[in-house]
Amino acid sequence: MYQSVLVDGRLYGLLLRIDQELAGSTQAERCRWCGGRLDRADYARKPRGVPPELGPEHTVRLSLCCANEGCRRRHTPPSVRFLGRRVYVGAAILGITALRPGARGGEARALRAWLGVSGRTLARWRRWWQEVFATSGFWRNARGRLRTPVPAHALPGGLLQRFAGDLQTQLIAGLRFLAPITTAAGAM
Ligand SMILES: [Zn+2]
């Protein structure tokens, strides 16, 4: 059950640690334009789809800014928590769209109620996987890294099933796989 995975606060602790590692790697690479030092320039988000008891560190998008006076360009590291500008966190979007609409209608309904997502929004998210993600340059490249191909119509559930482990582990692996699309360059 994805709901039990998504309500478990430990998931967000693990995802936060991965985001900190990703931000650390981006920071170590220095400025892409001038080679300058990158300083932390995080910004606040109001994420939906997370348990209400999570601390304030879970509402911050880690980000970096070049310290060079004439440059100051922002570098947004990849994230396993925030899917681009979407209000809902990546775990919630991936979790609910990974459920097959017909086969597990009951679970999808329960999860939709818990997240407060309308049927229309859910349908839009499903279409995004099929029509936008499936035709993206990222997916055309990345799908070659999977040992068994995932057909577009099976996205994103078929993708998660390619990863070993329990639901939580699969969800985290899926978010890691998708992290490159969460930067400005990956344009979500
Ligand atoms: Zn710079």
mmCIF file of N, CA, C and O in Angstrom, residues 2 97-100 139 146 148-163 170:
data_model
loop_
_atom_site.group_PDB
_atom_site.id
_atom_site.type_symbol
_atom_site.label_atom_id
_atom_site.label_comp_id
_atom_site.label_asym_id
_atom_site.label_seq_id
_atom_site.Cartn_x
_atom_site.Cartn_y
_atom_site.Cartn_z
ATOM 1 N N TYR A 2 0.711 2.090 -1.043
ATOM 2 C CA TYR A 2 1.505 3.303 -1.093
ATOM 3 C C TYR A 2 1.140 4.271 0.027
ATOM 4 O O TYR A 2 1.968 5.037 0.493
ATOM 5 N N THR A 97 0.242 7.838 -9.102
ATOM 6 C CA THR A 97 0.135 7.540 -10.533
ATOM 7 C C THR A 97 0.716 6.164 -10.870
ATOM 8 O O THR A 97 0.477 5.637 -11.951
ATOM 9 N N ALA A 98 1.478 5.589 -9.923
ATOM 10 C CA ALA A 98 2.016 4.244 -10.167
ATOM 11 C C ALA A 98 0.936 3.180 -10.015
ATOM 12 O O ALA A 98 1.097 2.056 -10.476
ATOM 13 N N LEU A 99 -0.178 3.534 -9.364
ATOM 14 C CA LEU A 99 -1.279 2.581 -9.210
ATOM 15 C C LEU A 99 -2.023 2.475 -10.528
ATOM 16 O O LEU A 99 -2.312 3.485 -11.160
ATOM 17 N N ARG A 100 -2.349 1.267 -10.911
ATOM 18 C CA ARG A 100 -3.125 1.106 -12.147
ATOM 19 C C ARG A 100 -4.568 1.498 -11.874
ATOM 20 O O ARG A 100 -5.150 1.056 -10.888
ATOM 21 N N TRP A 139 13.722 10.580 -21.033
ATOM 22 C CA TRP A 139 13.246 9.195 -21.014
ATOM 23 C C TRP A 139 13.840 8.381 -22.169
ATOM 24 O O TRP A 139 14.203 7.231 -22.005
ATOM 25 N N LEU A 146 17.691 0.667 -18.364
ATOM 26 C CA LEU A 146 16.897 -0.376 -17.690
ATOM 27 C C LEU A 146 17.115 -1.711 -18.388
ATOM 28 O O LEU A 146 17.121 -1.777 -19.610
ATOM 29 N N THR A 148 15.168 -4.362 -18.436
ATOM 30 C CA THR A 148 13.963 -4.745 -19.164
ATOM 31 C C THR A 148 13.234 -3.470 -19.565
ATOM 32 O O THR A 148 13.043 -2.595 -18.740
ATOM 33 N N PRO A 149 12.855 -3.343 -20.843
ATOM 34 C CA PRO A 149 12.208 -2.106 -21.276
ATOM 35 C C PRO A 149 10.852 -1.885 -20.585
ATOM 36 O O PRO A 149 10.173 -2.853 -20.231
ATOM 37 N N VAL A 150 10.508 -0.610 -20.408
ATOM 38 C CA VAL A 150 9.205 -0.256 -19.844
ATOM 39 C C VAL A 150 8.412 0.452 -20.937
ATOM 40 O O VAL A 150 8.807 1.529 -21.387
ATOM 41 N N PRO A 151 7.302 -0.135 -21.406
ATOM 42 C CA PRO A 151 6.511 0.546 -22.438
ATOM 43 C C PRO A 151 5.840 1.799 -21.871
ATOM 44 O O PRO A 151 5.536 1.849 -20.678
ATOM 45 N N ALA A 152 5.637 2.797 -22.741
ATOM 46 C CA ALA A 152 5.081 4.081 -22.291
ATOM 47 C C ALA A 152 3.763 3.904 -21.542
ATOM 48 O O ALA A 152 3.518 4.575 -20.542
ATOM 49 N N HIS A 153 2.913 2.993 -22.000
ATOM 50 C CA HIS A 153 1.601 2.874 -21.360
ATOM 51 C C HIS A 153 1.700 2.325 -19.931
ATOM 52 O O HIS A 153 0.757 2.428 -19.153
ATOM 53 N N ALA A 154 2.858 1.735 -19.577
ATOM 54 C CA ALA A 154 3.027 1.183 -18.229
ATOM 55 C C ALA A 154 3.649 2.190 -17.255
ATOM 56 O O ALA A 154 3.865 1.883 -16.087
ATOM 57 N N LEU A 155 3.935 3.404 -17.736
ATOM 58 C CA LEU A 155 4.533 4.422 -16.864
ATOM 59 C C LEU A 155 3.511 5.006 -15.892
ATOM 60 O O LEU A 155 2.360 5.179 -16.287
ATOM 61 N N PRO A 156 3.917 5.326 -14.638
ATOM 62 C CA PRO A 156 5.244 5.081 -14.094
ATOM 63 C C PRO A 156 5.342 3.782 -13.271
ATOM 64 O O PRO A 156 6.416 3.441 -12.803
ATOM 65 N N GLY A 157 4.203 3.070 -13.116
ATOM 66 C CA GLY A 157 4.218 1.850 -12.291
ATOM 67 C C GLY A 157 5.218 0.823 -12.783
ATOM 68 O O GLY A 157 5.944 0.201 -12.001
ATOM 69 N N GLY A 158 5.264 0.655 -14.129
ATOM 70 C CA GLY A 158 6.186 -0.314 -14.717
ATOM 71 C C GLY A 158 7.639 0.033 -14.440
ATOM 72 O O GLY A 158 8.487 -0.847 -14.295
ATOM 73 N N LEU A 159 7.909 1.329 -14.330
ATOM 74 C CA LEU A 159 9.266 1.780 -14.018
ATOM 75 C C LEU A 159 9.634 1.382 -12.586
ATOM 76 O O LEU A 159 10.698 0.821 -12.340
ATOM 77 N N LEU A 160 8.732 1.631 -11.640
ATOM 78 C CA LEU A 160 9.012 1.315 -10.234
ATOM 79 C C LEU A 160 9.245 -0.185 -10.051
ATOM 80 O O LEU A 160 10.071 -0.596 -9.245
ATOM 81 N N GLN A 161 8.508 -0.982 -10.811
ATOM 82 C CA GLN A 161 8.662 -2.436 -10.678
ATOM 83 C C GLN A 161 10.025 -2.935 -11.146
ATOM 84 O O GLN A 161 10.406 -4.062 -10.848
ATOM 85 N N ARG A 162 10.745 -2.093 -11.887
ATOM 86 C CA ARG A 162 12.078 -2.488 -12.337
ATOM 87 C C ARG A 162 13.111 -2.401 -11.214
ATOM 88 O O ARG A 162 14.217 -2.882 -11.336
ATOM 89 N N PHE A 163 12.751 -1.737 -10.126
ATOM 90 C CA PHE A 163 13.684 -1.590 -9.012
ATOM 91 C C PHE A 163 13.397 -2.636 -7.945
ATOM 92 O O PHE A 163 12.245 -2.970 -7.694
ATOM 93 N N GLN A 170 11.520 1.011 -3.658
ATOM 94 C CA GLN A 170 11.221 1.236 -5.079
ATOM 95 C C GLN A 170 10.876 2.697 -5.352
ATOM 96 O O GLN A 170 11.306 3.277 -6.348
#
